[in-house]
PDB file of C-alpha atoms (C1' of nucleotides) in Angstrom:
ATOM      1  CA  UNK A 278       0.000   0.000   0.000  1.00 93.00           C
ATOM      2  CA  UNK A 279       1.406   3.484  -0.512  1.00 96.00           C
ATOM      3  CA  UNK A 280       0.631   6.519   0.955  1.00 97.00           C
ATOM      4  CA  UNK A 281      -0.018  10.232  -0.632  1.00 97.00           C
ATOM      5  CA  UNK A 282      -1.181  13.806   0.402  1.00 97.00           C
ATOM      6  CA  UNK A 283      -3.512  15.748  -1.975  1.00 97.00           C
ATOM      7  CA  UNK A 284      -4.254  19.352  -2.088  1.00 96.00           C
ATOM      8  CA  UNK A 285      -7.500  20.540  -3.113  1.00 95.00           C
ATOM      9  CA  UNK A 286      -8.909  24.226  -2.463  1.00 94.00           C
ATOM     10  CA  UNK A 287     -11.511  24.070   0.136  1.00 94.00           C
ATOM     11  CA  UNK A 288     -13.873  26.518  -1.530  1.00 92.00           C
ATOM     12  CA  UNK A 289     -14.045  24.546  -5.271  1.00 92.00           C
ATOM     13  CA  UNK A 290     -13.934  21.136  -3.234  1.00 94.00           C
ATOM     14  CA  UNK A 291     -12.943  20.477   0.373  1.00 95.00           C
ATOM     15  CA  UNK A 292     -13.530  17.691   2.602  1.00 97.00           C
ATOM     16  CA  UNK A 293     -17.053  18.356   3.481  1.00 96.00           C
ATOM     17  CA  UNK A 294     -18.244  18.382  -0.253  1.00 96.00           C
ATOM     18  CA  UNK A 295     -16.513  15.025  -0.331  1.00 97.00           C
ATOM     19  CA  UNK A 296     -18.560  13.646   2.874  1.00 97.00           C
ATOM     20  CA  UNK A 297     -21.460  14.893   0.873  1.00 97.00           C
ATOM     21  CA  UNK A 298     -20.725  12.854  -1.949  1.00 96.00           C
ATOM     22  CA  UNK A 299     -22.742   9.847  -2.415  1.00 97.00           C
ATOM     23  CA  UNK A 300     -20.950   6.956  -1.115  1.00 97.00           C
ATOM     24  CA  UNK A 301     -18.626   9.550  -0.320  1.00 97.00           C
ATOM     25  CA  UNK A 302     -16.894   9.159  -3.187  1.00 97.00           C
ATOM     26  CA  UNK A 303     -15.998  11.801  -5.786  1.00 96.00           C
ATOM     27  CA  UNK A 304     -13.383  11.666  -9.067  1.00 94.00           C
ATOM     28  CA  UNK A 305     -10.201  13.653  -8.235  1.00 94.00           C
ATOM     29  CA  UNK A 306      -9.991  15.283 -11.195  1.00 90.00           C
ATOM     30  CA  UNK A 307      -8.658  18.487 -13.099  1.00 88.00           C
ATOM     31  CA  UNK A 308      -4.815  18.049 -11.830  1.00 89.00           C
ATOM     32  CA  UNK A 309      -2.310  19.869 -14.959  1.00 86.00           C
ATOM     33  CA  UNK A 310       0.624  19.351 -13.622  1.00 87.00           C
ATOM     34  CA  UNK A 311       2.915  16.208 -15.424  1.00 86.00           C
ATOM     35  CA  UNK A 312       4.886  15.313 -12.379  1.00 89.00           C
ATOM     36  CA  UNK A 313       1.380  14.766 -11.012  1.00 91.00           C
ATOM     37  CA  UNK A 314      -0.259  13.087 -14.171  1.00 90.00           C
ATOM     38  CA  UNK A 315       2.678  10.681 -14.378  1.00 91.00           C
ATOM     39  CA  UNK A 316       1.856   9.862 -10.231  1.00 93.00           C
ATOM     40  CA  UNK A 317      -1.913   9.464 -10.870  1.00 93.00           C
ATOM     41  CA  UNK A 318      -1.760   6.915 -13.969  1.00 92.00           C
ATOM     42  CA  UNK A 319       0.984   4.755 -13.273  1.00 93.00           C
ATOM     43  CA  UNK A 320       1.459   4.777  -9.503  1.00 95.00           C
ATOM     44  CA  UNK A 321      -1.988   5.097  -7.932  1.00 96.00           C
ATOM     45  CA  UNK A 322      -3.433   1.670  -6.779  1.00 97.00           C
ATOM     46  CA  UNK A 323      -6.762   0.536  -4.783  1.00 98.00           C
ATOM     47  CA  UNK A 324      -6.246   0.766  -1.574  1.00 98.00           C
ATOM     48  CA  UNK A 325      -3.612   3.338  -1.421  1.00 98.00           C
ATOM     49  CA  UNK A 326      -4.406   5.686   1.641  1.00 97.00           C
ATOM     50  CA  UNK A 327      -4.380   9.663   1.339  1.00 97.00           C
ATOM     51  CA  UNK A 328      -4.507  12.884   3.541  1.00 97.00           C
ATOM     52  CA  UNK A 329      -6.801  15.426   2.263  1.00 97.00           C
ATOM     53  CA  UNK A 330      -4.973  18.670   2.278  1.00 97.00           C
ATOM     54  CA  UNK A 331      -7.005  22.056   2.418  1.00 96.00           C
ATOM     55  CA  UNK A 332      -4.920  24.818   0.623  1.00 95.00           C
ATOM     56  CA  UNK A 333      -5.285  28.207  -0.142  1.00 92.00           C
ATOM     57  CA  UNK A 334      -7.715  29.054   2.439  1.00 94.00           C
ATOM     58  CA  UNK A 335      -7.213  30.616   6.058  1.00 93.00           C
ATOM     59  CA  UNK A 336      -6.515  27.090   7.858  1.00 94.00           C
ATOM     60  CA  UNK A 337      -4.052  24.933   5.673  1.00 95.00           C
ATOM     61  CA  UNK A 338      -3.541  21.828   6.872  1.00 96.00           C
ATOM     62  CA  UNK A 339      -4.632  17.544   6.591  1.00 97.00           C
ATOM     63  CA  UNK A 340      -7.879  17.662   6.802  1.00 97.00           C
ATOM     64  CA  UNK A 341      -8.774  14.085   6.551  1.00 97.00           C
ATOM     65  CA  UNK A 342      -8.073  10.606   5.000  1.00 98.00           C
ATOM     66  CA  UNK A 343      -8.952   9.081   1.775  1.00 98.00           C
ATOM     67  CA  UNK A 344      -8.970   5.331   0.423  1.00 98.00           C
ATOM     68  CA  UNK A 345      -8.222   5.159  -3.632  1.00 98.00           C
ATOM     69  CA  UNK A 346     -11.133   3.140  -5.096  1.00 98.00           C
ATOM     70  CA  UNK A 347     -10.513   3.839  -8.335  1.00 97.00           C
ATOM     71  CA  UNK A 348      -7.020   3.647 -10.176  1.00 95.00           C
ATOM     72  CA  UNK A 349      -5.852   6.007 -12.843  1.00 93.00           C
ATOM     73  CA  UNK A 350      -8.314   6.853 -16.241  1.00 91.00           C
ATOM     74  CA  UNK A 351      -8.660   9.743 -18.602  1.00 88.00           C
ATOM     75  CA  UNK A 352     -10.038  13.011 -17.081  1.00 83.00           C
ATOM     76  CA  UNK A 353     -13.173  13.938 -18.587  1.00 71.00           C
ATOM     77  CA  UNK A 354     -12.749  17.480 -17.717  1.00 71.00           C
ATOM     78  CA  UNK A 355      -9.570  17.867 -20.163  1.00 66.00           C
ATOM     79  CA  UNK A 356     -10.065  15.078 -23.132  1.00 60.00           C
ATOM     80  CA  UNK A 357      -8.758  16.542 -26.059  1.00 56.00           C
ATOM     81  CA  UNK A 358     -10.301  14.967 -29.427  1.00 49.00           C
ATOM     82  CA  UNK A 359      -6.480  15.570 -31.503  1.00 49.00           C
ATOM     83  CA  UNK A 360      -4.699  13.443 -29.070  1.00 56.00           C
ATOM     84  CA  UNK A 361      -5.434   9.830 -29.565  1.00 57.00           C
ATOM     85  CA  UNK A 362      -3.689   9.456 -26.477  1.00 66.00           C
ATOM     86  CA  UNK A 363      -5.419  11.314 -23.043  1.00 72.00           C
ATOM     87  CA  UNK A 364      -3.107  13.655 -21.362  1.00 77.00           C
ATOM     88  CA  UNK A 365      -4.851  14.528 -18.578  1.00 85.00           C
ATOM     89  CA  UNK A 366      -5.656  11.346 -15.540  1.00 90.00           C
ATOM     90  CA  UNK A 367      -7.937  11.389 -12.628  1.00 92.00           C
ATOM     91  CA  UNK A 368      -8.563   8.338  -9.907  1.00 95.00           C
ATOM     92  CA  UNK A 369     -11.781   8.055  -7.873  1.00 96.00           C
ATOM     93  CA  UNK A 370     -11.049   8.633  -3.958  1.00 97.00           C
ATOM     94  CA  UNK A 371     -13.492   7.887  -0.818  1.00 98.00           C
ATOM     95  CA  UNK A 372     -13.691   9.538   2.541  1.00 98.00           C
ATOM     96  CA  UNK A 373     -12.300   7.436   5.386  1.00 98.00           C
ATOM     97  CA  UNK A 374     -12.275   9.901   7.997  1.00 97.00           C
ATOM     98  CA  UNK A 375     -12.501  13.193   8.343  1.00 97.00           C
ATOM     99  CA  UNK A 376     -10.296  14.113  11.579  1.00 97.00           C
ATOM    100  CA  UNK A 377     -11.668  16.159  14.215  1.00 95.00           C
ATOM    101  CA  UNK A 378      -9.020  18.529  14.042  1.00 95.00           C
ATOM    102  CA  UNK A 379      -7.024  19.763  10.955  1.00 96.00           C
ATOM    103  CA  UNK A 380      -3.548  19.116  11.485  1.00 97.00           C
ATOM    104  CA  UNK A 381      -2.214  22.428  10.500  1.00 97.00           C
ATOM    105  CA  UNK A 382       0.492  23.620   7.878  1.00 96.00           C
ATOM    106  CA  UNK A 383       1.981  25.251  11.233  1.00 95.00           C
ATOM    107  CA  UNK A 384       2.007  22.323  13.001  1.00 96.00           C
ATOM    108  CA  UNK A 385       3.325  19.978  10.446  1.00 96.00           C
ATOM    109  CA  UNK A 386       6.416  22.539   9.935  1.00 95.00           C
ATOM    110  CA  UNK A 387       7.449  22.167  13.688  1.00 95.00           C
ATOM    111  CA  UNK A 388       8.354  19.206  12.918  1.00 95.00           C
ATOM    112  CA  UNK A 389      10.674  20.018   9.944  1.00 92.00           C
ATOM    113  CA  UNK A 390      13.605  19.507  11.153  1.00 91.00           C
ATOM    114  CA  UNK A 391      12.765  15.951  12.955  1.00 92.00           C
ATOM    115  CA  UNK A 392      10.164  13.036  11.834  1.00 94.00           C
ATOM    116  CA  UNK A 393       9.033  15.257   8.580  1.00 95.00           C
ATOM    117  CA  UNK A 394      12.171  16.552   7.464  1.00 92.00           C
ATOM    118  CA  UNK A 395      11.896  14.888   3.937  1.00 93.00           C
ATOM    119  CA  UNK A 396       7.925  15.911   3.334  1.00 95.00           C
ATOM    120  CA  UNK A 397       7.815  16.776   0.199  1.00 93.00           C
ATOM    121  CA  UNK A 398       5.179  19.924   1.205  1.00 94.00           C
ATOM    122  CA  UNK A 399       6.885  21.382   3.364  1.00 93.00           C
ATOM    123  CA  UNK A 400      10.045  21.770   0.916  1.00 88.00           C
ATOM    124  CA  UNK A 401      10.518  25.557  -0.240  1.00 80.00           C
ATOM    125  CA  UNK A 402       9.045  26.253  -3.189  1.00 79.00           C
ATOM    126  CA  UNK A 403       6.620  23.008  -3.540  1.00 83.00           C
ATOM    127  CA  UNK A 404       3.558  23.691  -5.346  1.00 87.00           C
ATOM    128  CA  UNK A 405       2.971  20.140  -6.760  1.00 92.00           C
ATOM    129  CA  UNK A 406      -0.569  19.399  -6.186  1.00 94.00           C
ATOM    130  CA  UNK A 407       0.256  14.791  -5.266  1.00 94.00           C
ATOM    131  CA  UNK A 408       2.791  14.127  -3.926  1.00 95.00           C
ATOM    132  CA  UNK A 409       4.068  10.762  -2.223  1.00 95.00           C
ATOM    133  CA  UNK A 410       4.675  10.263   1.917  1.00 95.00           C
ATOM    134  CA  UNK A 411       6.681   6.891   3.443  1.00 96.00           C
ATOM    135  CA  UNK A 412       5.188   5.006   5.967  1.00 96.00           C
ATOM    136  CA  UNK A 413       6.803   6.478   8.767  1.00 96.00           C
ATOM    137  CA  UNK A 414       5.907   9.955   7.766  1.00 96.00           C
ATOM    138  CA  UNK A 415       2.011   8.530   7.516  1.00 97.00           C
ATOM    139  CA  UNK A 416       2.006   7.129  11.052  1.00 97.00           C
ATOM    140  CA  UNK A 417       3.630   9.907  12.464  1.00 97.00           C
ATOM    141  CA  UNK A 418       0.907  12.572  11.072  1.00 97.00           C
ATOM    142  CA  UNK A 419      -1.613  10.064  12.134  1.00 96.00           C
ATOM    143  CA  UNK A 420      -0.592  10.079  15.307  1.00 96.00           C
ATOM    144  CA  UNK A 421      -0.654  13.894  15.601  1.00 95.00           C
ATOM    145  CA  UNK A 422      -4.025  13.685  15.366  1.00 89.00           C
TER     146      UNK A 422
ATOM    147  C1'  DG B  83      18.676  25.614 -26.762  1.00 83.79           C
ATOM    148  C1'  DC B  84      18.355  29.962 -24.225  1.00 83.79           C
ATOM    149  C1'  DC B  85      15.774  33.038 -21.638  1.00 83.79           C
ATOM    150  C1'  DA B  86      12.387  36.742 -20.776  1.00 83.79           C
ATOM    151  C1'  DA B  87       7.605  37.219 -20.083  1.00 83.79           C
ATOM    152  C1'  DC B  88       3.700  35.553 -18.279  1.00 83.79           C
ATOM    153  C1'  DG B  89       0.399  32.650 -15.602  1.00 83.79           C
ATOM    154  C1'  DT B  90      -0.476  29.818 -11.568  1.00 83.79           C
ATOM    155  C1'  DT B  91       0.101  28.123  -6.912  1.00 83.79           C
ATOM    156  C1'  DG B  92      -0.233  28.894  -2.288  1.00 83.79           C
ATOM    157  C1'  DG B  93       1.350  30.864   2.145  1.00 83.79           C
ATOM    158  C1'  DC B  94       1.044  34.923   4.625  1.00 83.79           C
TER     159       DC B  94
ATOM    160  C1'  DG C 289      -3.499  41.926  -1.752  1.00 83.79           C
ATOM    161  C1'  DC C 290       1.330  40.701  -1.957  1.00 83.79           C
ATOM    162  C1'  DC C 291       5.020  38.026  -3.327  1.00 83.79           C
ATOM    163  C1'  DA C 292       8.170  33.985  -3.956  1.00 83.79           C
ATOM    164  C1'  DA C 293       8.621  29.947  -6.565  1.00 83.79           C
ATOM    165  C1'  DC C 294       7.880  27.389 -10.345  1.00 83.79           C
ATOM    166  C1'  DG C 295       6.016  25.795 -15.029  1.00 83.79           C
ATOM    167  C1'  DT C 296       4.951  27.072 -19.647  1.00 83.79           C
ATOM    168  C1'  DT C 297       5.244  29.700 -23.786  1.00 83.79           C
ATOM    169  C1'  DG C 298       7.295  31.795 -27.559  1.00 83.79           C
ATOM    170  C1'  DG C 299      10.785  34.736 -29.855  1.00 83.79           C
ATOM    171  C1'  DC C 300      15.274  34.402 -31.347  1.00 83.79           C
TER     172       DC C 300
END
DNA sequence: GCCAACGTTGGC
DNA sequence: GCCAACGTTGGC
């Protein structure tokens, strides 16, 4: 099983619109980035666990946990009739559990320098929307909750 | 292939 | 609203 953190934009789609979702399930769509394209077609799998991230709003942070239940297929939103190939992937994600507290940005960076010194969001300059956690930095998030 | 201009992301 | 960081575009 491997573990990711996605960031979606709490006013176009945040956690509650996902527990509103029937089944609680909802594509995860409308990514443009490669690096995250590449990550969504060929490494996603069923079952792989993710955090639901809340950016760009006045509380960043994990706001919850998501099982993949659907691997990698064309996005819908972006299929573009000269390409026989699609360029653009989405996977289908359900709500696990949304936490009772969002583990905030802030609180994620105080631990920078220790148990999530390698997280990938908390690098300078990271704007990539998927990006992959170990184990070890998944249980240790967990646990701050 | 280089690089300036521009658009987007996302924290603050 | 501001700005840093980064990706993309397009002229050369």
């Amino acid at each position: 099983m491997k573990y990711w953190l996605m960031k979606s934009e709490p006013a176009a789609f945040g956690i509650d619109d996902l527990a509103a979702r029937p089944r609680r399930t909802a594509e995860w769509d409308g990514v443009r980035n490669f690096q995250a394209r590449n990550m969504l077609r060929d490494d996603f799998r069923k079952g792989d666990r993710a955090f639901f991230y809340h950016s760009g709003c006045a509380v960043p942070g994990i706001a919850g946990v998501v099982e993949v239940v659907r691997e990698g297929y064309p996005d819908d939103t972006a299929l573009d009739p000269k390409h026989a190939d699609p360029r653009w992937f989405a996977v289908d994600v359900r709500l696990l559990r949304k936490l009772e507290r969002v583990i905030t940005l802030q609180e994620l960076r105080s631990h920078a320098t220790g148990a999530l010194r390698d997280l990938a969001i908390l690098r300078r300059g990271n704007r990539l929307s998927i990006t992959p956690l170990s184990k070890k930095e998944w249980d240790f998030i967990l646990s701050l909750a």
